[in-house]
Amino acid sequence: MNKNVPIKVGIIGCGWAGGTLHLPALKSLPDAEVVAIADIDQHRLNQVGDKYGIKNRYTDFMELIKNNEVEVVAVCVPAKSHAEVAFAALDAGKHTFIEKPLALSMGEMELLIEKANVSPGKATVGFNLRCHRLVREARKIIREGALGKIESMRSAWTSDVRHYRDMPEWRNKRGEGGGTIIEIAIHHFDLWRFLLGSEVEEVSALTRSFEWDDQIATVNARMDNGAIVSSFFSELTSNNNEIEIHGRNGSLLISCYRFDGLEFQPILRTPGTISARAKKAIKTLSNLHQAVSTMRRGGEFMASFQAEWEHFLFSIKNNTPVECTLRDGMAAVKIALATAQSASLGIPVKVTQAPREIRPVGRF
C-alpha cells in the first residue's frame, strides 16, 4: 500500500451516523477519500452525495462492496443490519469499520469475529469516545497510578436530541437497537472497561419506557477489580457527557464537551476554594489555543470521530493493531444484554449469564 495515497472509503448508511458524523470527519482527513456511498433512501442518498460531491451512489449496499475502488467499508446502517452488512464487507476482503453496537446477538457477533479472523481486511468497532483527547489523557493518568486504587466511577450521558430530531421508528424499539441502553449507554459500558482496565461482573438497571423503550436508564455495576459504577442516561434532557473516577489518592472528572474538561482533584483538598478556582482559571486560559483549534473541527466530541478514523487509517497503512477490536465490541454488547435483562426483570444480572440476544422490553 502506498502510504502517500489517500485510502478509498465507502460509507453504507447515510443517516445521522454516516451522513452527519462520519462523512464530515472523513472529508477533513488527508489520508481518506470517500469515493462511494449507499443508502436505501434514494432522496437521502442524493442529498448527501450532492452535498459532498460523491459520484458513486448505490441503493444496494452489495454494489458498493463490489466496487474495486473501495478499500474500506464503513457500516453505518441501523443496528439490526450491522451483522449482515459487516459480514459481506469482511467476506469481500474489505477493511471494515462497524458503528456501534457490533450486532444485537451473540451468534451474530461470534460469526463476525470468526470471519474477521480469516479476512485480509482489518476490522474495528466505532466507539469514538476511546479516541477522545481527554479520555486518552485520563486513561494515561489512571495507568500511571495517580489515582491509586480505584474505588468507584460515576458517569452520565444526557442529550436533548429528541427535542429537535425526528427519530426513525427503530430508534424507539430496544429489540431493534433503539433506546438509551443500546444507543448511548453502550459507549459508557465500553469506557468502563477501557478506562479501568477491568471487566464488568454484574449490573443492575432501572429504566422508564413510556413514550419509547428505555427512554431513561440508570445502571449500577460491579467491576472485577472491586470498583463500583453508577451511571445515568437520557435523550430527553440537556446535553452532558461526563465520567468521574474516584481513587484512594484523588479523583478525575472528564467532561467530553468541554475543551478544558479534564480535572484532577487530589485527596486532602477541597474543590471550590479560591486557590483551586484560580488554578482552574489559569489552566483554562493556557488551553485557549487548543480550544480554537478544536472548535474549528466541530468541538471536542466531533474531533473524537476524526481521531478514531485517523487511528484506523494508520493501522491499515502501517499494519498495526486497531484501537477497538470486535471482541471489545462484543464485550460492550454483552454488558448491554445483561443491562436490558436486569431492567426487564428488576434483578441484578451477571454479565456471564446475560441472554444471547437483545429482546423487546418485557420479553424475558
CSV table of C-alpha atoms in Angstrom, one decimal:
chain,number,residue,atom,x,y,z
A,1,MET,CA,0.0,0.0,0.0
A,2,ASN,CA,1.3,3.5,-1.0
A,3,LYS,CA,1.3,5.4,2.3
A,4,ASN,CA,1.2,8.7,0.4
A,5,VAL,CA,-2.1,8.0,-1.3
A,6,PRO,CA,-5.4,8.5,0.5
A,7,ILE,CA,-7.3,5.4,1.4
A,8,LYS,CA,-10.6,5.0,-0.5
A,9,VAL,CA,-13.7,4.7,1.7
A,10,GLY,CA,-17.2,3.7,1.0
A,11,ILE,CA,-20.0,4.5,3.5
A,12,ILE,CA,-23.1,2.3,3.8
A,13,GLY,CA,-25.9,4.2,5.5
A,14,CYS,CA,-26.3,8.0,5.0
A,15,GLY,CA,-28.4,8.7,8.1
A,16,TRP,CA,-27.3,10.5,11.3
A,17,ALA,CA,-24.2,8.4,12.0
A,18,GLY,CA,-23.0,8.1,8.4
A,19,GLY,CA,-24.0,11.4,6.9
A,20,THR,CA,-23.6,13.7,9.9
A,21,LEU,CA,-20.8,12.3,11.9
A,22,HIS,CA,-18.5,10.0,9.9
A,23,LEU,CA,-18.7,11.6,6.5
A,24,PRO,CA,-17.7,15.1,7.7
A,25,ALA,CA,-14.9,13.6,9.8
A,26,LEU,CA,-13.5,11.6,6.8
A,27,LYS,CA,-13.7,14.6,4.5
A,28,SER,CA,-11.5,16.5,6.8
A,29,LEU,CA,-8.7,13.9,6.8
A,30,PRO,CA,-5.9,14.0,4.1
A,31,ASP,CA,-5.4,10.2,4.4
A,32,ALA,CA,-9.0,9.4,3.4
A,33,GLU,CA,-11.1,9.9,0.3
A,34,VAL,CA,-14.8,9.0,0.4
A,35,VAL,CA,-15.5,7.6,-3.1
A,36,ALA,CA,-18.8,5.8,-2.7
A,37,ILE,CA,-22.0,5.9,-0.5
A,38,ALA,CA,-25.0,3.6,-0.2
A,39,ASP,CA,-28.5,4.0,1.3
A,40,ILE,CA,-31.9,2.5,0.6
A,41,ASP,CA,-33.4,6.0,0.6
A,42,GLN,CA,-32.7,7.5,-2.8
A,43,HIS,CA,-33.6,11.0,-1.8
A,44,ARG,CA,-31.2,11.0,1.2
A,45,LEU,CA,-28.6,9.3,-0.9
A,46,ASN,CA,-28.7,12.1,-3.5
A,47,GLN,CA,-28.8,14.8,-0.8
A,48,VAL,CA,-25.6,13.5,0.9
A,49,GLY,CA,-24.0,12.8,-2.5
A,50,ASP,CA,-24.6,16.3,-3.8
A,51,LYS,CA,-23.5,17.9,-0.6
A,52,TYR,CA,-20.2,16.2,-0.5
A,53,GLY,CA,-19.6,15.7,-4.2
A,54,ILE,CA,-19.6,11.9,-4.2
A,55,LYS,CA,-20.4,10.4,-7.6
A,56,ASN,CA,-20.7,6.7,-6.8
A,57,ARG,CA,-24.1,6.2,-5.2
A,58,TYR,CA,-25.9,2.9,-4.6
A,59,THR,CA,-29.2,1.8,-3.2
A,60,ASP,CA,-27.9,-1.8,-2.9
A,61,PHE,CA,-25.0,-2.0,-0.4
A,62,MET,CA,-23.6,-5.0,-2.2
A,63,GLU,CA,-22.9,-2.9,-5.3
A,64,LEU,CA,-20.7,-0.6,-3.1
A,65,ILE,CA,-18.9,-3.6,-1.7
A,66,LYS,CA,-18.3,-4.9,-5.2
A,67,ASN,CA,-16.7,-1.6,-6.2
A,68,ASN,CA,-13.0,-2.5,-6.5
A,69,GLU,CA,-12.0,1.1,-5.8
A,70,VAL,CA,-13.4,0.9,-2.3
A,71,GLU,CA,-10.8,-0.3,0.2
A,72,VAL,CA,-12.6,0.5,3.5
A,73,VAL,CA,-16.3,0.0,4.2
A,74,ALA,CA,-18.0,2.0,6.9
A,75,VAL,CA,-21.1,0.2,8.2
A,76,CYS,CA,-23.5,2.9,9.4
A,77,VAL,CA,-26.8,1.2,8.9
A,78,PRO,CA,-29.4,0.6,11.6
A,79,ALA,CA,-28.1,-1.8,14.3
A,80,LYS,CA,-30.2,-4.8,13.3
A,81,SER,CA,-28.4,-4.8,9.9
A,82,HIS,CA,-24.9,-4.4,11.2
A,83,ALA,CA,-24.0,-8.1,11.1
A,84,GLU,CA,-25.3,-8.7,7.5
A,85,VAL,CA,-23.5,-5.7,6.0
A,86,ALA,CA,-20.3,-6.1,8.0
A,87,PHE,CA,-20.1,-9.9,7.2
A,88,ALA,CA,-20.4,-9.1,3.5
A,89,ALA,CA,-17.7,-6.5,3.6
A,90,LEU,CA,-15.3,-8.8,5.5
A,91,ASP,CA,-16.2,-11.6,3.2
A,92,ALA,CA,-15.1,-9.4,0.3
A,93,GLY,CA,-11.8,-8.7,2.0
A,94,LYS,CA,-12.5,-5.1,2.7
A,95,HIS,CA,-11.2,-3.2,5.8
A,96,THR,CA,-14.4,-2.8,7.8
A,97,PHE,CA,-15.4,-0.1,10.3
A,98,ILE,CA,-18.6,-1.1,12.2
A,99,GLU,CA,-20.5,1.6,14.0
A,100,LYS,CA,-21.6,0.5,17.5
A,101,PRO,CA,-23.2,-1.8,18.5
A,102,LEU,CA,-21.3,-4.6,16.8
A,103,ALA,CA,-24.5,-6.5,16.5
A,104,LEU,CA,-27.6,-7.4,18.6
A,105,SER,CA,-26.9,-11.1,19.3
A,106,MET,CA,-24.0,-13.3,20.5
A,107,GLY,CA,-24.4,-15.5,17.5
A,108,GLU,CA,-24.0,-12.7,15.0
A,109,MET,CA,-21.0,-11.3,16.9
A,110,GLU,CA,-19.3,-14.7,17.0
A,111,LEU,CA,-19.8,-15.1,13.2
A,112,LEU,CA,-18.3,-11.7,12.6
A,113,ILE,CA,-15.3,-12.4,14.8
A,114,GLU,CA,-14.8,-15.7,13.0
A,115,LYS,CA,-15.0,-14.1,9.6
A,116,ALA,CA,-12.7,-11.2,10.7
A,117,ASN,CA,-10.0,-13.7,11.8
A,118,VAL,CA,-9.7,-15.1,8.2
A,119,SER,CA,-10.4,-11.9,6.3
A,120,PRO,CA,-7.4,-10.0,4.9
A,121,GLY,CA,-9.1,-6.7,5.9
A,122,LYS,CA,-8.8,-5.1,9.3
A,123,ALA,CA,-12.0,-4.7,11.4
A,124,THR,CA,-12.9,-2.2,14.2
A,125,VAL,CA,-15.9,-1.0,16.1
A,126,GLY,CA,-16.8,2.7,16.2
A,127,PHE,CA,-16.5,3.6,19.9
A,128,ASN,CA,-15.4,7.2,19.2
A,129,LEU,CA,-15.0,8.1,22.9
A,130,ARG,CA,-12.0,5.8,23.1
A,131,CYS,CA,-10.2,8.4,20.9
A,132,HIS,CA,-11.5,11.5,22.7
A,133,ARG,CA,-8.5,13.6,23.6
A,134,LEU,CA,-9.5,14.0,27.3
A,135,VAL,CA,-10.4,10.3,27.7
A,136,ARG,CA,-7.0,9.3,26.5
A,137,GLU,CA,-5.3,11.7,28.8
A,138,ALA,CA,-7.4,10.4,31.7
A,139,ARG,CA,-6.5,6.8,30.9
A,140,LYS,CA,-2.8,7.6,30.9
A,141,ILE,CA,-3.2,9.3,34.4
A,142,ILE,CA,-5.1,6.3,35.7
A,143,ARG,CA,-2.5,3.8,34.3
A,144,GLU,CA,0.4,5.8,35.9
A,145,GLY,CA,-1.3,5.2,39.2
A,146,ALA,CA,-2.0,8.9,40.1
A,147,LEU,CA,-5.5,8.0,41.5
A,148,GLY,CA,-4.3,5.0,43.5
A,149,LYS,CA,-6.6,2.1,43.9
A,150,ILE,CA,-9.9,2.8,42.0
A,151,GLU,CA,-12.9,2.7,44.3
A,152,SER,CA,-15.8,4.0,42.1
A,153,MET,CA,-16.9,5.6,38.9
A,154,ARG,CA,-19.8,7.8,38.1
A,155,SER,CA,-21.0,8.7,34.6
A,156,ALA,CA,-23.8,10.4,32.8
A,157,TRP,CA,-24.7,10.9,29.2
A,158,THR,CA,-27.8,13.1,28.7
A,159,SER,CA,-29.0,14.6,25.4
A,160,ASP,CA,-31.6,16.9,24.0
A,161,VAL,CA,-31.6,15.1,20.7
A,162,ARG,CA,-35.3,14.1,21.0
A,163,HIS,CA,-36.3,17.7,21.1
A,164,TYR,CA,-35.1,18.6,17.6
A,165,ARG,CA,-34.8,15.4,15.6
A,166,ASP,CA,-37.4,13.1,14.2
A,167,MET,CA,-36.2,9.6,15.0
A,168,PRO,CA,-36.7,6.6,12.7
A,169,GLU,CA,-39.1,4.1,14.2
A,170,TRP,CA,-36.3,1.5,15.0
A,171,ARG,CA,-34.7,4.0,17.4
A,172,ASN,CA,-37.8,3.6,19.7
A,173,LYS,CA,-37.5,-0.2,20.0
A,174,ARG,CA,-35.0,-1.9,22.2
A,175,GLY,CA,-35.3,-5.1,20.2
A,176,GLU,CA,-34.0,-3.3,17.1
A,177,GLY,CA,-31.2,-1.4,18.8
A,178,GLY,CA,-33.1,1.7,19.9
A,179,GLY,CA,-33.4,3.3,23.4
A,180,THR,CA,-30.7,4.6,25.6
A,181,ILE,CA,-29.2,1.3,26.6
A,182,ILE,CA,-28.1,0.4,23.1
A,183,GLU,CA,-27.9,3.9,21.6
A,184,ILE,CA,-25.8,5.8,24.2
A,185,ALA,CA,-25.2,3.8,27.4
A,186,ILE,CA,-23.1,1.2,25.4
A,187,HIS,CA,-20.5,3.9,24.8
A,188,HIS,CA,-20.0,4.2,28.6
A,189,PHE,CA,-20.1,0.5,29.1
A,190,ASP,CA,-17.1,0.4,26.8
A,191,LEU,CA,-15.4,3.2,28.7
A,192,TRP,CA,-15.8,1.4,32.0
A,193,ARG,CA,-13.6,-1.3,30.6
A,194,PHE,CA,-11.3,1.0,28.6
A,195,LEU,CA,-10.5,3.4,31.5
A,196,LEU,CA,-10.4,1.0,34.4
A,197,GLY,CA,-8.8,-1.9,32.6
A,198,SER,CA,-11.3,-4.2,34.3
A,199,GLU,CA,-14.2,-6.4,33.3
A,200,VAL,CA,-17.9,-5.9,34.4
A,201,GLU,CA,-19.1,-8.7,36.6
A,202,GLU,CA,-22.7,-7.7,37.4
A,203,VAL,CA,-25.2,-5.0,36.5
A,204,SER,CA,-28.4,-3.7,38.0
A,205,ALA,CA,-30.6,-1.4,35.9
A,206,LEU,CA,-33.8,0.6,36.1
A,207,THR,CA,-35.4,2.1,33.0
A,208,ARG,CA,-38.6,4.0,32.1
A,209,SER,CA,-40.3,3.1,28.8
A,210,PHE,CA,-43.4,5.3,28.4
A,211,GLU,CA,-43.0,7.1,25.0
A,212,TRP,CA,-40.4,4.7,23.7
A,213,ASP,CA,-38.3,1.9,25.0
A,214,ASP,CA,-35.6,2.7,27.6
A,215,GLN,CA,-36.1,6.5,27.3
A,216,ILE,CA,-34.3,6.9,30.6
A,217,ALA,CA,-31.9,4.4,32.3
A,218,THR,CA,-29.8,4.2,35.5
A,219,VAL,CA,-27.3,1.4,35.6
A,220,ASN,CA,-25.2,0.3,38.6
A,221,ALA,CA,-22.3,-2.2,38.1
A,222,ARG,CA,-19.6,-4.1,39.9
A,223,MET,CA,-16.2,-4.4,38.2
A,224,ASP,CA,-14.0,-7.4,38.7
A,225,ASN,CA,-11.3,-5.2,40.3
A,226,GLY,CA,-13.9,-4.3,43.1
A,227,ALA,CA,-14.8,-0.8,41.8
A,228,ILE,CA,-18.5,0.2,41.8
A,229,VAL,CA,-20.0,2.1,38.9
A,230,SER,CA,-23.2,4.2,38.8
A,231,SER,CA,-24.4,5.8,35.5
A,232,PHE,CA,-27.4,7.7,34.2
A,233,PHE,CA,-28.6,8.0,30.5
A,234,SER,CA,-31.3,10.1,28.8
A,235,GLU,CA,-32.1,11.5,25.4
A,236,LEU,CA,-34.8,13.9,26.6
A,237,THR,CA,-32.9,16.4,28.8
A,238,SER,CA,-30.0,18.8,28.4
A,239,ASN,CA,-26.6,17.9,26.9
A,240,ASN,CA,-24.0,16.4,29.2
A,241,ASN,CA,-21.4,13.7,28.8
A,242,GLU,CA,-19.2,13.2,31.9
A,243,ILE,CA,-17.2,10.5,33.6
A,244,GLU,CA,-15.8,10.8,37.2
A,245,ILE,CA,-13.3,8.3,38.5
A,246,HIS,CA,-12.6,8.1,42.3
A,247,GLY,CA,-9.4,6.6,43.7
A,248,ARG,CA,-7.8,6.5,47.1
A,249,ASN,CA,-5.3,9.2,46.0
A,250,GLY,CA,-7.7,11.5,44.2
A,251,SER,CA,-10.4,11.8,41.5
A,252,LEU,CA,-10.7,12.7,37.8
A,253,LEU,CA,-13.5,14.4,36.1
A,254,ILE,CA,-13.9,14.1,32.3
A,255,SER,CA,-16.4,16.4,30.6
A,256,CYS,CA,-16.4,15.3,27.0
A,257,TYR,CA,-18.0,18.5,25.6
A,258,ARG,CA,-15.5,21.0,27.2
A,259,PHE,CA,-12.0,21.7,25.8
A,260,ASP,CA,-10.8,22.1,29.4
A,261,GLY,CA,-12.9,19.3,30.7
A,262,LEU,CA,-10.3,17.2,32.5
A,263,GLU,CA,-9.9,18.0,36.2
A,264,PHE,CA,-7.8,16.1,38.8
A,265,GLN,CA,-8.7,16.5,42.4
A,266,PRO,CA,-6.2,15.2,44.9
A,267,ILE,CA,-7.2,14.0,48.3
A,268,LEU,CA,-7.0,16.3,51.3
A,269,ARG,CA,-8.0,19.3,49.1
A,270,THR,CA,-11.5,20.8,48.9
A,271,PRO,CA,-12.8,21.8,45.5
A,272,GLY,CA,-14.2,25.3,45.1
A,273,THR,CA,-11.6,27.1,47.2
A,274,ILE,CA,-10.1,30.3,45.9
A,275,SER,CA,-6.8,28.7,45.2
A,276,ALA,CA,-8.4,25.8,43.4
A,277,ARG,CA,-10.6,28.1,41.3
A,278,ALA,CA,-7.6,30.3,40.4
A,279,LYS,CA,-5.6,27.3,39.2
A,280,LYS,CA,-8.5,26.1,37.1
A,281,ALA,CA,-8.8,29.6,35.5
A,282,ILE,CA,-5.1,29.7,34.7
A,283,LYS,CA,-5.3,26.2,33.1
A,284,THR,CA,-8.4,27.3,31.1
A,285,LEU,CA,-6.6,30.4,29.8
A,286,SER,CA,-3.5,28.4,28.9
A,287,ASN,CA,-5.5,26.0,26.8
A,288,LEU,CA,-7.4,28.6,24.8
A,289,HIS,CA,-5.3,28.0,21.7
A,290,GLN,CA,-6.3,24.3,21.9
A,291,ALA,CA,-9.9,25.3,22.2
A,292,VAL,CA,-9.8,27.5,19.0
A,293,SER,CA,-8.2,24.6,17.0
A,294,THR,CA,-10.7,22.1,18.3
A,295,MET,CA,-13.7,24.4,17.7
A,296,ARG,CA,-12.7,24.7,14.0
A,297,ARG,CA,-13.1,20.9,13.8
A,298,GLY,CA,-16.5,20.9,15.4
A,299,GLY,CA,-15.6,20.7,19.1
A,300,GLU,CA,-14.1,18.0,21.3
A,301,PHE,CA,-16.9,15.5,20.6
A,302,MET,CA,-16.7,15.8,16.8
A,303,ALA,CA,-12.9,15.7,17.0
A,304,SER,CA,-13.2,12.2,18.5
A,305,PHE,CA,-14.7,10.9,15.3
A,306,GLN,CA,-11.8,12.3,13.3
A,307,ALA,CA,-9.4,10.8,15.8
A,308,GLU,CA,-10.9,7.3,15.6
A,309,TRP,CA,-10.7,7.4,11.8
A,310,GLU,CA,-7.1,8.6,11.9
A,311,HIS,CA,-6.2,5.7,14.1
A,312,PHE,CA,-8.0,3.1,11.9
A,313,LEU,CA,-6.4,4.5,8.7
A,314,PHE,CA,-3.0,4.5,10.4
A,315,SER,CA,-3.5,0.9,11.4
A,316,ILE,CA,-4.4,-0.1,7.9
A,317,LYS,CA,-1.4,1.7,6.3
A,318,ASN,CA,1.1,0.5,8.9
A,319,ASN,CA,-0.4,-2.9,9.7
A,320,THR,CA,-0.7,-2.1,13.4
A,321,PRO,CA,-3.4,-3.3,15.9
A,322,VAL,CA,-6.7,-1.4,15.8
A,323,GLU,CA,-7.8,0.6,18.9
A,324,CYS,CA,-11.2,-1.2,19.3
A,325,THR,CA,-11.4,-4.9,18.3
A,326,LEU,CA,-14.5,-6.8,17.6
A,327,ARG,CA,-14.0,-8.6,20.9
A,328,ASP,CA,-14.1,-5.2,22.6
A,329,GLY,CA,-17.4,-4.6,20.7
A,330,MET,CA,-18.8,-7.9,21.8
A,331,ALA,CA,-17.9,-7.2,25.5
A,332,ALA,CA,-19.8,-4.0,25.4
A,333,VAL,CA,-22.9,-5.6,23.9
A,334,LYS,CA,-22.8,-8.4,26.5
A,335,ILE,CA,-23.0,-5.7,29.2
A,336,ALA,CA,-25.9,-4.2,27.3
A,337,LEU,CA,-27.7,-7.6,27.1
A,338,ALA,CA,-27.3,-8.0,30.9
A,339,THR,CA,-28.5,-4.5,31.5
A,340,ALA,CA,-31.6,-4.9,29.4
A,341,GLN,CA,-32.4,-8.2,31.2
A,342,SER,CA,-31.9,-6.6,34.6
A,343,ALA,CA,-34.2,-3.7,33.6
A,344,SER,CA,-36.9,-6.0,32.4
A,345,LEU,CA,-36.7,-8.5,35.4
A,346,GLY,CA,-35.9,-6.0,38.1
A,347,ILE,CA,-33.0,-8.0,39.4
A,348,PRO,CA,-29.2,-7.8,39.2
A,349,VAL,CA,-27.7,-9.9,36.3
A,350,LYS,CA,-24.2,-11.3,36.0
A,351,VAL,CA,-22.7,-10.4,32.6
A,352,THR,CA,-21.6,-14.1,32.1
A,353,GLN,CA,-25.3,-15.1,32.4
A,354,ALA,CA,-26.8,-12.5,30.1
A,355,PRO,CA,-29.1,-13.7,27.3
A,356,ARG,CA,-27.6,-14.3,23.9
A,357,GLU,CA,-29.7,-11.7,22.1
A,358,ILE,CA,-31.4,-8.4,22.7
A,359,ARG,CA,-35.1,-8.8,23.4
A,360,PRO,CA,-38.0,-6.4,23.3
A,361,VAL,CA,-39.0,-4.6,26.6
A,362,GLY,CA,-40.7,-7.1,28.9
A,363,ARG,CA,-40.0,-10.2,26.9
A,364,PHE,CA,-37.6,-12.2,29.1
